Structures are given as C-alpha cells and as structure tokens.
Coordinates of C-alpha atoms in Angstrom, one line a residue:
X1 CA 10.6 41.4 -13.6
X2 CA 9.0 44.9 -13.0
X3 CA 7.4 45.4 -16.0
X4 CA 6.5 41.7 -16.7
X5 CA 4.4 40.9 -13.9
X6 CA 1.9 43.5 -14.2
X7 CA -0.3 42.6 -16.7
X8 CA -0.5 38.8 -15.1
X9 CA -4.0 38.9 -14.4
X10 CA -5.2 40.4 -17.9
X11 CA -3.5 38.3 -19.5
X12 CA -4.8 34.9 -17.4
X13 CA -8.2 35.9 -17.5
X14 CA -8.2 36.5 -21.3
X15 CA -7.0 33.3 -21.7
X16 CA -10.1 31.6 -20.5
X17 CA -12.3 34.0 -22.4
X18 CA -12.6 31.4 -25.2
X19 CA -13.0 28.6 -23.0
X20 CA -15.5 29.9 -19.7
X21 CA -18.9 30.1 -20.1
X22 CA -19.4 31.8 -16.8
X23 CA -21.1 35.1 -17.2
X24 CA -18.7 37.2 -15.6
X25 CA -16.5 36.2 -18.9
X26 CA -19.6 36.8 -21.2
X27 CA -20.3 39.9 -20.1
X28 CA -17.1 42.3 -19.3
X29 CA -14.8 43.6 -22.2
X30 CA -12.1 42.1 -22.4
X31 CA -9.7 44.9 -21.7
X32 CA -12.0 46.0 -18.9
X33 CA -11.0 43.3 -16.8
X34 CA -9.5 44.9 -13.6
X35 CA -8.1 43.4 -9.9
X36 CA -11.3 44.6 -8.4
X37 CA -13.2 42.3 -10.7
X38 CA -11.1 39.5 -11.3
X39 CA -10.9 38.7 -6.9
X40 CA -14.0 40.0 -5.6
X41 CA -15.7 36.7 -5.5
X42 CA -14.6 33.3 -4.6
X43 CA -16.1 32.3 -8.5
X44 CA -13.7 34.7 -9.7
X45 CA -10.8 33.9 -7.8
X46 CA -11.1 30.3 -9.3
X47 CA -11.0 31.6 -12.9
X48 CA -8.1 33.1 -11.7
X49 CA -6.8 29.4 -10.7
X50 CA -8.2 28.2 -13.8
X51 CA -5.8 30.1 -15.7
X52 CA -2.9 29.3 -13.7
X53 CA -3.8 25.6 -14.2
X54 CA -3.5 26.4 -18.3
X55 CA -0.9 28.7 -17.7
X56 CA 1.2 25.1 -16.9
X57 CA 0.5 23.6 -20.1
X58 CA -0.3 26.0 -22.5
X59 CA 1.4 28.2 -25.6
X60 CA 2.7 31.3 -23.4
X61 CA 1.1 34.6 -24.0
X62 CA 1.3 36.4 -21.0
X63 CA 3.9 39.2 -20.7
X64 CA 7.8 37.9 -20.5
X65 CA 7.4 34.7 -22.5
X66 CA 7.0 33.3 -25.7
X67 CA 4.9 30.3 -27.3
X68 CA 7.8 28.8 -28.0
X69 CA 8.7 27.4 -24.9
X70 CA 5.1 26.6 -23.9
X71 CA 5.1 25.8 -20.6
X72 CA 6.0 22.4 -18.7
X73 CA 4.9 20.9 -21.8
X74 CA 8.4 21.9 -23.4
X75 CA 10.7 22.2 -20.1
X76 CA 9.1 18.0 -18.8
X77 CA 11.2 16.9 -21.9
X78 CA 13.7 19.4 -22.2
X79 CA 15.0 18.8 -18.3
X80 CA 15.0 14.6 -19.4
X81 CA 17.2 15.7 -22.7
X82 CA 19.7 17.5 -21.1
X83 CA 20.0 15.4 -17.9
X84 CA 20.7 12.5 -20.5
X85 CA 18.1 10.2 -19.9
X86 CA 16.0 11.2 -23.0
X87 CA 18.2 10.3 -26.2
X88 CA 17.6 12.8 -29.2
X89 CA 18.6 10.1 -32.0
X90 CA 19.1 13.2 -34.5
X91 CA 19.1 16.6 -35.3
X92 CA 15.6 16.4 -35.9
X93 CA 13.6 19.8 -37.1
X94 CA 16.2 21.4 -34.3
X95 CA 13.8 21.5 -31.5
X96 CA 15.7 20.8 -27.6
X97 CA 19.6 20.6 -29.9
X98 CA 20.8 23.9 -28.1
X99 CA 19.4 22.3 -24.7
X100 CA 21.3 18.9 -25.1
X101 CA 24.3 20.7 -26.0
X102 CA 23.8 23.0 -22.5
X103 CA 24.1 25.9 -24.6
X104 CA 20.9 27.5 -24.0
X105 CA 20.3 26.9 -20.4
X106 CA 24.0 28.7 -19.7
X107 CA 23.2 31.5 -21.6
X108 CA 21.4 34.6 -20.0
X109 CA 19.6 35.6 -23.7
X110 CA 18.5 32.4 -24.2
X111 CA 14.3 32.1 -24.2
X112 CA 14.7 28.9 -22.8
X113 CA 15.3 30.7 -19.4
X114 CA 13.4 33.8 -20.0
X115 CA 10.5 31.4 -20.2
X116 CA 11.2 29.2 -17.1
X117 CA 12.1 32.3 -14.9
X118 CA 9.3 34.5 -16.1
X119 CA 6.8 31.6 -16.0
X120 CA 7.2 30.3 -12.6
X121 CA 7.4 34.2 -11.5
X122 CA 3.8 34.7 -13.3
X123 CA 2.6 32.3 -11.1
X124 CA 4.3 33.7 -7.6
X125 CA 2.9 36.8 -8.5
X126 CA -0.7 35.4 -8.9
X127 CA -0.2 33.5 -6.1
X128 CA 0.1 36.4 -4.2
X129 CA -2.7 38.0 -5.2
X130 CA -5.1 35.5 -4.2
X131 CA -3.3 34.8 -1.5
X132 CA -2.8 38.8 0.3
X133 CA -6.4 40.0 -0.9
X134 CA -8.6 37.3 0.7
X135 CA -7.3 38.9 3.6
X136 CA -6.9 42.4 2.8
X137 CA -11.4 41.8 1.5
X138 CA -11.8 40.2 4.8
X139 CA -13.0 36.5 2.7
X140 CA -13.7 34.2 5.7
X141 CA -11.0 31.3 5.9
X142 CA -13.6 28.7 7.3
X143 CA -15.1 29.0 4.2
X144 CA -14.5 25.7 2.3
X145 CA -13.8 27.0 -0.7
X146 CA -11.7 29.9 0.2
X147 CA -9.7 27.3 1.7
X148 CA -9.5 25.4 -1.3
X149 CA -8.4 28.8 -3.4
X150 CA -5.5 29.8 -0.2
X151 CA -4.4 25.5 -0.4
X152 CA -4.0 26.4 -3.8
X153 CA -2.3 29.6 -4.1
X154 CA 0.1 28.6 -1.4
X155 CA 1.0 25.1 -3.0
X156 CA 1.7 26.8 -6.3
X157 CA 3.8 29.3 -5.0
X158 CA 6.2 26.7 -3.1
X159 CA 5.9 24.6 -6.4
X160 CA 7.1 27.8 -8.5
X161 CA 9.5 29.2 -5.4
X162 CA 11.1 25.8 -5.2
X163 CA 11.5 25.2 -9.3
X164 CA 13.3 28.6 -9.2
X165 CA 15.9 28.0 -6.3
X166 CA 16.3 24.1 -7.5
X167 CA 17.2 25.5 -11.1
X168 CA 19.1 28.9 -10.5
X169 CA 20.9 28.5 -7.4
X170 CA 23.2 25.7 -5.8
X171 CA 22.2 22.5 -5.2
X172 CA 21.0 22.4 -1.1
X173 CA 22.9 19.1 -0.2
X174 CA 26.1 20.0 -2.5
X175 CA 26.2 24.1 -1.0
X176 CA 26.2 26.3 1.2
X177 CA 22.3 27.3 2.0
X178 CA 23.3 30.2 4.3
X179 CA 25.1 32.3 2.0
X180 CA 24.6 31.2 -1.5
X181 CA 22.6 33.4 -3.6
X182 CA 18.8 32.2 -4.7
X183 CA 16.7 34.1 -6.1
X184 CA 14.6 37.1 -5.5
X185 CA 11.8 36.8 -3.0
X186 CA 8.2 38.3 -3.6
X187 CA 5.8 38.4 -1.5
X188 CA 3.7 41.4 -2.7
X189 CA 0.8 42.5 -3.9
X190 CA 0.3 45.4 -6.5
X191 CA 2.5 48.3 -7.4
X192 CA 4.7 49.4 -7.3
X193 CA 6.9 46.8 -8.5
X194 CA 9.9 47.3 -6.9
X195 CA 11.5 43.4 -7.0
X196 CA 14.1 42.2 -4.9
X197 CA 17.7 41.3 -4.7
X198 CA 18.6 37.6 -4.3
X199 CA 18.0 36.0 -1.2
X200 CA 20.2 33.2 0.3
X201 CA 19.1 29.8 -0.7
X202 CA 18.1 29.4 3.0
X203 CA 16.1 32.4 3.4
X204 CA 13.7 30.8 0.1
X205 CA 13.6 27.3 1.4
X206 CA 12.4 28.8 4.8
X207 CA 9.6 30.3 2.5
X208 CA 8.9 27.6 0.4
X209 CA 8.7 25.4 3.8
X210 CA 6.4 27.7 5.1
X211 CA 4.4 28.1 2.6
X212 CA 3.7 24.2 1.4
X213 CA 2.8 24.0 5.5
X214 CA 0.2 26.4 4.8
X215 CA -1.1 24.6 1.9
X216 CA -1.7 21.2 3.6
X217 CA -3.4 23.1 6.5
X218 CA -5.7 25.4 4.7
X219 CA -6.9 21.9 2.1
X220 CA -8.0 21.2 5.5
X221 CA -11.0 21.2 5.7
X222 CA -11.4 22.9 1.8
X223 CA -13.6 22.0 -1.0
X224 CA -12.8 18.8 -3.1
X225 CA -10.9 19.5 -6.1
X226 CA -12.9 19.7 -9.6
X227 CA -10.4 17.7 -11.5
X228 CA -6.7 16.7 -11.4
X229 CA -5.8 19.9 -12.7
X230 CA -6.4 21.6 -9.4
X231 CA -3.9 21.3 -7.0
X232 CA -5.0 18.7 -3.7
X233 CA -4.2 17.7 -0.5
X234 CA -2.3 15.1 -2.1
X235 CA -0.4 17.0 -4.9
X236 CA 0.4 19.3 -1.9
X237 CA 2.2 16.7 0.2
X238 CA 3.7 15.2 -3.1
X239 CA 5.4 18.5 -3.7
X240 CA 6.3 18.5 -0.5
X241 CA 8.2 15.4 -0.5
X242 CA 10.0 16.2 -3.0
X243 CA 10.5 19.6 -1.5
X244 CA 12.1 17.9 1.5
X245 CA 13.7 15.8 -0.1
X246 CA 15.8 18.0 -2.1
X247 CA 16.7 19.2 1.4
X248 CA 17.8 16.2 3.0
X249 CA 14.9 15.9 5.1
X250 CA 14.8 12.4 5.1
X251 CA 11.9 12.0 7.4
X252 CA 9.7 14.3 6.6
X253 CA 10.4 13.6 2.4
X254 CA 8.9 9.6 3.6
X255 CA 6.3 10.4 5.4
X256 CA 4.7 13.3 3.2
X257 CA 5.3 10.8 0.1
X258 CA 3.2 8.4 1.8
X259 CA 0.6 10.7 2.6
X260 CA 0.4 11.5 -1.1
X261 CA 0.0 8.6 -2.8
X262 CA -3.1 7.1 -0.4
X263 CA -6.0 6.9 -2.9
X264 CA -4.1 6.7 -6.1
X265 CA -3.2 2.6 -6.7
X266 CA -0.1 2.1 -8.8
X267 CA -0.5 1.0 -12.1
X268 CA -1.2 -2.3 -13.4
X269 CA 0.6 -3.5 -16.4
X270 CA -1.8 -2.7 -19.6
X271 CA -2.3 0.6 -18.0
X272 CA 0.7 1.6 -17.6
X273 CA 1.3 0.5 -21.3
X274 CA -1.4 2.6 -22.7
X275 CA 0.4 5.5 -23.1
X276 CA 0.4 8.1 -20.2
X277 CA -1.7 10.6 -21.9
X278 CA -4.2 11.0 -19.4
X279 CA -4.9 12.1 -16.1
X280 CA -7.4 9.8 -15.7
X281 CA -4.7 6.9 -14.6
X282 CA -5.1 6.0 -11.1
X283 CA -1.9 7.1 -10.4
X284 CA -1.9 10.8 -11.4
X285 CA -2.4 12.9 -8.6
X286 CA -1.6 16.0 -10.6
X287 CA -2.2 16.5 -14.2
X288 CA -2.7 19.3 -16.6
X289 CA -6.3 18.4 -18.4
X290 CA -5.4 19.4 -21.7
X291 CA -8.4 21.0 -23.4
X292 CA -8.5 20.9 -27.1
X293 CA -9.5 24.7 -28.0
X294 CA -6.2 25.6 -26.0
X295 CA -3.9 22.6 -26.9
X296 CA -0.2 23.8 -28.0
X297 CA -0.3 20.8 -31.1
X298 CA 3.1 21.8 -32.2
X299 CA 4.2 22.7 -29.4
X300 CA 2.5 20.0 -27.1
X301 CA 4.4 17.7 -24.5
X302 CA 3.5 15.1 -27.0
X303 CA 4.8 16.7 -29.8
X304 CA 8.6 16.5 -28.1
X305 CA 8.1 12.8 -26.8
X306 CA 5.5 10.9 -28.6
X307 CA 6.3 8.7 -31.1
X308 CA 3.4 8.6 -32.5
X309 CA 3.0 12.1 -32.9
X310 CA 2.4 13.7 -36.6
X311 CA 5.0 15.9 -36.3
X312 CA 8.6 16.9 -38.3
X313 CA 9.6 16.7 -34.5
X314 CA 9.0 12.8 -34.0
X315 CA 9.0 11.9 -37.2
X316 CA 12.7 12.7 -37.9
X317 CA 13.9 12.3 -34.3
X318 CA 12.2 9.5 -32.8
X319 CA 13.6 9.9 -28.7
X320 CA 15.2 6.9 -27.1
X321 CA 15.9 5.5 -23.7
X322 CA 19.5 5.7 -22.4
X323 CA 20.9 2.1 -23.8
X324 CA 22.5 1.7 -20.2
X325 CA 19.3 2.0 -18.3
X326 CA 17.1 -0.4 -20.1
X327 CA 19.7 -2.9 -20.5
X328 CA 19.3 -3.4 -17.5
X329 CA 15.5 -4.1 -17.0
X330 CA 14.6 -7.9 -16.5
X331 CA 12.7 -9.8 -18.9
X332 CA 10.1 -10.4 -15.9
X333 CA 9.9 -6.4 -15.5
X334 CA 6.7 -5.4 -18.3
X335 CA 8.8 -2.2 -18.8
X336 CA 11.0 -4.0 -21.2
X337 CA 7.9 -3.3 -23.7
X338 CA 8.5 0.8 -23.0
X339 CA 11.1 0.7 -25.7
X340 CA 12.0 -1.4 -28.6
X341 CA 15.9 -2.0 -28.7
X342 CA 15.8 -3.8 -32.0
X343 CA 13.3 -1.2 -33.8
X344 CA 14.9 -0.6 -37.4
X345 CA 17.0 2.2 -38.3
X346 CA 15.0 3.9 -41.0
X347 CA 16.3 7.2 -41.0
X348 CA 19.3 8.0 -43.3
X349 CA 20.2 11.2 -41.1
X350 CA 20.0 9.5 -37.4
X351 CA 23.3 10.8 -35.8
X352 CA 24.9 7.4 -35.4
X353 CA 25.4 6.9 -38.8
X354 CA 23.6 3.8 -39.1
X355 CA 20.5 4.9 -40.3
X356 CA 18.7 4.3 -43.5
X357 CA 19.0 0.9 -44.8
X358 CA 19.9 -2.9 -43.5
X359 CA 23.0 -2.3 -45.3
X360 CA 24.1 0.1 -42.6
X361 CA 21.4 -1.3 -39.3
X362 CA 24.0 -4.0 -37.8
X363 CA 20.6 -5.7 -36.7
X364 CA 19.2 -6.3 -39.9
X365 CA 20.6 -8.1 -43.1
X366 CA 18.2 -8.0 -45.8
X367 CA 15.8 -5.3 -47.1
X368 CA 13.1 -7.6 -46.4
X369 CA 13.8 -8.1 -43.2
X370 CA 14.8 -4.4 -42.5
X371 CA 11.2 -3.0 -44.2
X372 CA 8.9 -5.8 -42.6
X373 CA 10.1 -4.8 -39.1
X374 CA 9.5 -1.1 -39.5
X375 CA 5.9 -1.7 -40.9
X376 CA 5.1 -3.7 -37.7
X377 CA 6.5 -1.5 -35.3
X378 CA 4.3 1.4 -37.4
X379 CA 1.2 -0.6 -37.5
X380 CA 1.4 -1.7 -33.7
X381 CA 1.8 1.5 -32.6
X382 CA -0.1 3.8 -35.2
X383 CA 2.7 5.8 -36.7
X384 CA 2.4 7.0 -40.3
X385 CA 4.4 6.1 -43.2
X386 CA 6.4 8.9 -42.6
X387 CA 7.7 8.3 -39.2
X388 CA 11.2 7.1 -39.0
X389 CA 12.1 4.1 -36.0
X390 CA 15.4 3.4 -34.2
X391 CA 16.6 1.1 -32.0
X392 CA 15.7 2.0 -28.1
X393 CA 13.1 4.2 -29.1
X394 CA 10.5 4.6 -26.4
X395 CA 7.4 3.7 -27.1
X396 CA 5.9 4.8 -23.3
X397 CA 4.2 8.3 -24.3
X398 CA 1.5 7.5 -26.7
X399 CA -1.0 9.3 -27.8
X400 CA -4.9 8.5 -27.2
X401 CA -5.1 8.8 -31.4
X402 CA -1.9 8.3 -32.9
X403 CA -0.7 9.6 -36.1
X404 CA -2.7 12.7 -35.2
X405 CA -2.1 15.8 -33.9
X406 CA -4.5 16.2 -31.1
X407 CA -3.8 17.4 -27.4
X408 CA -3.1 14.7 -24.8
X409 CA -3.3 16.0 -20.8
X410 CA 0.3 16.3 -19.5
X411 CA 1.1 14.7 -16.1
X412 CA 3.1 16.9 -13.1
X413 CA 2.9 13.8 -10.2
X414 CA 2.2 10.0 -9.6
X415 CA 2.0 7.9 -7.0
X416 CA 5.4 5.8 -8.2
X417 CA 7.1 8.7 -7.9
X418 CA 6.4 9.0 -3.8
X419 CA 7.2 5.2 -3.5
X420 CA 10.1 6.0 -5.1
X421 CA 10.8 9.3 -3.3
X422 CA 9.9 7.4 0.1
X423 CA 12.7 4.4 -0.4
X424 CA 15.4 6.8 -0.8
X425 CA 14.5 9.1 1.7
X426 CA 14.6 5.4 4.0
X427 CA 17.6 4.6 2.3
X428 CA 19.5 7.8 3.1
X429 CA 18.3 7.7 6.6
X430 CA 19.9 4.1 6.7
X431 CA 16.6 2.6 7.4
X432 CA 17.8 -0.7 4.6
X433 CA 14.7 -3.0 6.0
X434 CA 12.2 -0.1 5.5
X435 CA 13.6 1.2 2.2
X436 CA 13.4 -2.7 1.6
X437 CA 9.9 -3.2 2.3
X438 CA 8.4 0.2 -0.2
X439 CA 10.5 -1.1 -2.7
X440 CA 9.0 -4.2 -2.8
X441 CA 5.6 -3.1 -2.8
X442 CA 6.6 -1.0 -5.9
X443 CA 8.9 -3.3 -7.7
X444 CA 6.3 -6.1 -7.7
X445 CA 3.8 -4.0 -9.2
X446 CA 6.5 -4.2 -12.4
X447 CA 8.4 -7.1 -12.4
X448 CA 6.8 -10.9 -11.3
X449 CA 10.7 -11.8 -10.0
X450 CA 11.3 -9.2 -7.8
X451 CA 13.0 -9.3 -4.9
X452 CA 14.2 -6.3 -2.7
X453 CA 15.9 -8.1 -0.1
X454 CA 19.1 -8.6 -2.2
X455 CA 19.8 -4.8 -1.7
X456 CA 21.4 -4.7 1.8
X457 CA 23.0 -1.8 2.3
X458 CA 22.5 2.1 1.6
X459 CA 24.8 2.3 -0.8
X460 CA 22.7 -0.8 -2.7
X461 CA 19.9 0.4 -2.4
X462 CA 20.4 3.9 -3.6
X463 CA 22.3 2.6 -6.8
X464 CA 19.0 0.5 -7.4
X465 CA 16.4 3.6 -6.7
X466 CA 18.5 5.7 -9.0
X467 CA 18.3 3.0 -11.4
X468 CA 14.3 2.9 -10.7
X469 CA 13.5 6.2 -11.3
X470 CA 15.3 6.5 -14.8
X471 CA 13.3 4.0 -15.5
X472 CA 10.1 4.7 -13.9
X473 CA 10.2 8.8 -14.5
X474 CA 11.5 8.4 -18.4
X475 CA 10.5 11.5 -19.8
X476 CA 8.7 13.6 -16.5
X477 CA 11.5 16.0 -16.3
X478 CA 12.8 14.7 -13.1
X479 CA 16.7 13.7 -14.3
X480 CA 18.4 16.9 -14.5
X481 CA 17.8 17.8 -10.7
X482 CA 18.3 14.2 -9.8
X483 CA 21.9 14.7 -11.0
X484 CA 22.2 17.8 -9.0
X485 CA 20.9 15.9 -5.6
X486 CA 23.0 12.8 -5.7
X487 CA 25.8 15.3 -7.1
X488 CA 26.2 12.8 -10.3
X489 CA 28.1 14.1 -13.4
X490 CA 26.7 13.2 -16.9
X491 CA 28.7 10.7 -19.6
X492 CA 27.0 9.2 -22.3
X493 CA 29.5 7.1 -23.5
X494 CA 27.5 4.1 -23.7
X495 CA 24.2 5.7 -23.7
X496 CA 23.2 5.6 -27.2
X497 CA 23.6 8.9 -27.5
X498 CA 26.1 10.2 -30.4
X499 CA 28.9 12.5 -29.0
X500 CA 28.9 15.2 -32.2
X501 CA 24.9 15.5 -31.3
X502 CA 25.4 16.1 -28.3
X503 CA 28.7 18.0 -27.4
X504 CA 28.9 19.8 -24.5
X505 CA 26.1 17.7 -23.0
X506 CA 27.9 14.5 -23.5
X507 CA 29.6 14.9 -20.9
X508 CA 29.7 17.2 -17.9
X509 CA 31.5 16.8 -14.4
X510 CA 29.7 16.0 -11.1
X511 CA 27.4 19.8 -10.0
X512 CA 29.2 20.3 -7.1
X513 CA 32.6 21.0 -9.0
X514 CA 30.7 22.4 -12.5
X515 CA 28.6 25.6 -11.9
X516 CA 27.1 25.3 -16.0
X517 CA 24.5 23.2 -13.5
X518 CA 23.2 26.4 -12.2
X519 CA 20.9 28.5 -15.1
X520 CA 21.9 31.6 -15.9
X521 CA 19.2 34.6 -14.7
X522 CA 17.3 36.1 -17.9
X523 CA 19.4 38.8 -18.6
X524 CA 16.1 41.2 -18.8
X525 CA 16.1 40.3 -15.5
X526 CA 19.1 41.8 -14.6
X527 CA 18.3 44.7 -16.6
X528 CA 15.4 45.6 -15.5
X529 CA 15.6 44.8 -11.7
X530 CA 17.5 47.6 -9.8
X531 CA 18.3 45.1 -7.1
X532 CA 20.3 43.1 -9.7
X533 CA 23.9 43.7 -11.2
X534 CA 26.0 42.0 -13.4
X535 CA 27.9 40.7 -10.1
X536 CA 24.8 38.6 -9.2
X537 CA 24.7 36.7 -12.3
X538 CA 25.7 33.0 -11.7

C-alpha cells in the first residue's frame, strides 16, 4: 500500500480532465496538478469527490489496479456469482469462472483482490485528504458546502472501511471482534507512507462507527447533493444500516433504514420492470451516473448481467436466477416476469448439457416450437440474433437500448433494500408484529396476495426475509456477505447451477467453520507493507 496510494489524487483528477469543463481543469498541465491545487478551494475539493464518484464505476487506472476489474461494476456481479444467487449457465468468454469456482478470491496473486483491496484503499486515502486538510486550511465547517464535502468524505470512508473488514476479516456475529485480525487502519494524510499493521476487527468497526456518525452530522445542515452520484443524508444512514446491521445492532440497523428510505417511494410494477439501469428510479438513493465518455462498455456492470447486452459475455452465458428461489415466487408477485423459466435452450455449450436444440431442451419438442420461442423472447426484449436464451434467465437488468453497447448508471442502494434491512433487524430483535407490519408495506408493493401475518415467529420470518432479498437484491452484490451474516453455507444442488461449472463454489460449508470465506490480503500488500508478514495472511 505504500507506494500505491501516493499518486491517488493525480490520478483522480486526470480522470475528469476529459470530462470537466471547469477552468481549473482547462488551464493547469496535467502533470502539474499538485495537493496544494487540487484542495485549496471548496470547487476543487468537489472534483476531488467527483472523481471518487467515477472511481466507483469506472475502468481502473489509478495506481494498484487494473481495468480489468473495473470497479463495483465488476465486484456487484461477481459477489452475486460466487455467493450462488447469480447462475453462470456456461463457460461463457471466461469472465467471473475463477470467481464461481472460489479460486480467485482465496488466492493472494489474484487481481480480483488486488483490485478490491487497492480500490476501497484509494478511496480511504482520499477520504482522508479531504477530510484532515479542511482543517489543517482552517475551511469553516458552517459552511454548507464544506459540510457537504466532510458528509461525504466521512461516509465514503466507512463505506470503503467497512467493505474491507466485511470481506477480509471474520464475520462480526460468527467471531471474535476483539482479537480477530481486520485490516490496517489509516487515518493519515501525506507522507510518508508508513501503513499499518492489522487492527482487531473491533478497533475498525469503532472507526467505521465513528465515522458514518460524523457523516450524518456534518449533511447537517450541508448543501443538497447534485445528483445521485454524491453521497446524501440518506445514502449515509443507508450505509449505516447496513453497517449496524452487520453488527447485530438490531435497533439502530431499523431505525437508520427507515431514516433512509423517506423520500424515495418503492417501485411500482412497470418500473420496476424496466430494467434498473438508471438512477433516476424513485427508489435509488445511491447510484453511479454513468457518463458515456467514461463508460467501461466491455467491462460495464451491464456487460456481466444484462441480457441484452451486445457482448461475447451475455451472448454465450446468459445469467440465471437460482431455480430454488424463483420457484418459489407466487403467480400474484410481478417478479415472476424477472426471469423466464421456460426460455429455450439455444446454446449448444450451456453447461447442463441440454443446450442447442429441442432434441436435447426437455421443454420443447419440435424445432418449431423450440425456434419460435427464442425469437419472441429476442424480439420482446431486444436481443440480437446472436444472443443465446436459457431457462431461468433473468431478464431484470436491461439496458435503456438493448442490443447495444452503451453505458447504463449502476445502482449502490434502494429503498427495498432498508425495508428489507428494517424487518430483519425487527425480526432478530423478536419484534414478529413489527417485522410483520414493514413487510407488509413492502410485500404489497410486489405481490396483490400478500399477507405477512402468516409469518409468526422469528425463525419464520427470517426464512421469508432471506427468501425476499434473493429475490429483491438479484444481482446488487449483496449475497456473498449475506451468507457470512446468517452464517449460511452454499449448495447448489438444486439451483440450476451445473456442478463441473462450478466446482469448488458448488458447495462450501457454513463461514463460521470455512475460513475460504475470508479474502486473502493482495500479496503486494504484504510485500510491500513492513507492518505485514506472511503470519498475518488469512
């Protein structure tokens, strides 16, 4: 991490370059650009945002990371693939195959967590720039927007703080916070670059706590945010939620959820339909707004999970929804249109080995019958003549122009997601009428029959808000770190999944007993950091 961090800010602000037209961008070389400049106004302080904002999204270029892992545009779909709620139906181009097989994330060469520890690190150390030299430059913190820069900086910093310790240490409600190892904490500015050694998972939540406090007090009383890009009031007691949640603070988890979501309605049925490409949907409180000049294309959320996409990645590995999980929805539920169980099995290398013709779909028994179906589903839904279909392929991430490959915005947080977190968190805390009554508001917003009150007790109710989320969160990138919470294993045995595909990731014991849960650290971060030794890998 020592010699990664350093160049963060060059290499943010060059980023926007091509994008700003703000004359501080216009006018100063490009590799002139130095800390002075880049915080010693509040306008530049928010390019320096601006970039984090892209830095979310985007094809990597900053020091310690490549493009090919670009952002939560690749690690949204990768943590739903290897926590076995996204079904890869094939080998595909071989995109995300060493993740469902839980080879890359247990190996410490592996860019796959180079580029999540080194990402999330980019932003602490940014964070901490903003966030030490307002005060070191004296920037008044009455100042709206200052506040809205600090509610900012602090919010991403417990954001990245608590990505790292959820990812690379123990679970919180399955350890032993007080002595397991985290990760290193920074809370520097500048050189020299000495790192850290791991702190105990404690001592990080403590700062993670800390500093998501200090982000809801400082949007007091900030500037409005421009767009959902920019981290809010809301987004900040969203992440909180979850934040407490992950901690077992019951309480605190419900009431920050519900905090979030005021303002943002949930969805109605044709929007949520329409594709989840934008962050323009009422219930998006946080979302990266993807623009075109800097969209990843091949590399793009949509690129891994839309169908429609016009890529080798889709085309040839269309992603389905665990078979167990929608079976399960009611016909009264308008989710049952998020997937299409009986879509044709067009393509002759699908790893169930019943790809390629009617003779070999068990749902189809004519040619006729077998081609008519796949040019419907590839009208309705603007695929192109290339793009293969499969039984329980989802059909919920579409693209605002299908059979194209432009950029769609990628969403972080919605308001279903805090209903969600708020009945578990009432569940857990034995509350069963309260837990009762949230999931009622929510589940009637999907399904016309619903009816919470059949789910009387905790352990009820928590099988039915797991059940909710897989469904509700398909493809946002919460099911890996679900597992580790509720301390579920993983078997795909009647998942749709194929076994040879996914190997190792088939199946995989409960995390509390199975430490391949816990990432390896990047071993160039061991190298590099003198804190570190072999003995603290995990």
């Amino acid at each position: 991490m020592l010699r990664k961090i350093n160049l963060l800010i060059l290499g943010l602000l060059v980023m926007l370059i091509t994008s700003c037209e703000d004359d501080f961008l216009e006018t100063t070389p490009t590799d002139s650009i130095a800390e002075v400049e880049a915080f010693a106004n509040v306008d530049n302080m928010f390019l320096v945002l601006n970039g984090l904002h892209r830095v979310m999204y985007a094809q990597n270029p900053i020091s310690g990371g490549t493009s090919s892992r670009s952002g939560q545009s690749f690690y949204i779909p990768a943590l739903d693939a290897m926590g076995g709620q996204m079904i890869h139906s094939s080998p595909g181009n071989g995109w995300m195959r060493s993740e469902l097989r839980w080879l890359t994330h247990t190996n410490a060469n592996f860019t796959t967590v180079n580029n999540f520890w080194y990402m999330r690190y980019h932003i602490i150390a940014t964070s901490n720039n903003l966030i030490n030299l307002i005060e070191e430059k004296g920037f008044s913190e009455s100042d709206e927007d200052v506040r809205n820069i600090l509610g900012q900086a602090y919010a991403y910093r417990a954001w990245a703080y608590h990505q790292l310790i959820s990812t690379f240490a123990k679970g919180y409600l399955i350890g032993s916070p007080a002595t397991d190892a985290g990760v290193p904490l920074l809370l520097i500015t500048g050189a020299p670059y000495t790192s850290a050694p791991r702190s105990t998972v404690q001592v990080v939540y403590d700062q993670i706590n800390a500093d998501i406090a200090n982000s809801i007090s400082f949007f007091d009383g900030a500037s409005k945010p421009d767009n959902k890009s920019h981290l809010s009031i809301n987004a900040a007691q969203g992440l909180k939620a979850r934040i407490d949640l992950t901690q077992g603070k019951w309480q605190g988890a419900a009431d920050a959820a519900i905090a979030a979501r005021e303002g943002f309605p949930l969805l109605d049925e044709t929007k949520w339909l329409s594709g989840f490409n934008t962050v323009e949907l009422s219930e998006v409180i946080w979302g990266g707004t993807v623009i075109e000049a800097e969209s990843n294309f091949f590399q793009s959320l949509f690129y891994f999970i839309g169908p429609t996409f016009n890529g080798s990645q889709n085309r040839s590995n269309p992603k389905l929804i665990n078979k167990e999980v929608y079976d399960a929805i009611p016909s009264t539920d308008f989710r049952v249109n998020m997937a299409l169980p009986l879509a044709p099995n067009t393509n002759s290398s699908a790893s169930n080995g019943e790809g390629g013709s009617f003779e070999t779909d068990p749902n189809y028994t004519s040619a006729e019958e077998f081609f008519a179906a796949k040019t419907e589903v590839l009208e309705k839904y603007g695929m192109t003549s290339a793009h293969n279909t499969h039984p329980y392929m989802a059909v919920k991430f579409l693209q605002k122009n299908p059979g194209s490959i432009d950029p769609d915005d990628v969403l972080y947080m919605r308001s279903s997601e805090m209903y969600l977190i708020e009945a578990e968190a009432k569940a857990m805390l034995d509350d069963v009428t309260g837990a009762q009554a949230v999931l009622q508001v929510f589940g009637a917003s999907r399904d016309t029959a619903y009816d919470a009150s059949v789910y009387t007790s905790k352990e009820a109710l928590m099988a039915h808000i797991k059940w909710q989320r897989r469904v509700e969160l398909y493809g946002e990138g919460f099911s890996f770190h679900d597992h580790i919470r509720w301390d579920e294993g993983i078997d795909l045995t009647n998942s749709g999944a194929d076994d040879n595909l996914y190997r190792d990731g088939f199946i995989q014991e409960k995390p509390s007993l199975n430490d391949a849960w816990i990432w390896k650290i990047p071993q160039d971060e061991i190298d590099a950091n003198p804190n570190l030794t072999e003995a603290d890998q995990n």
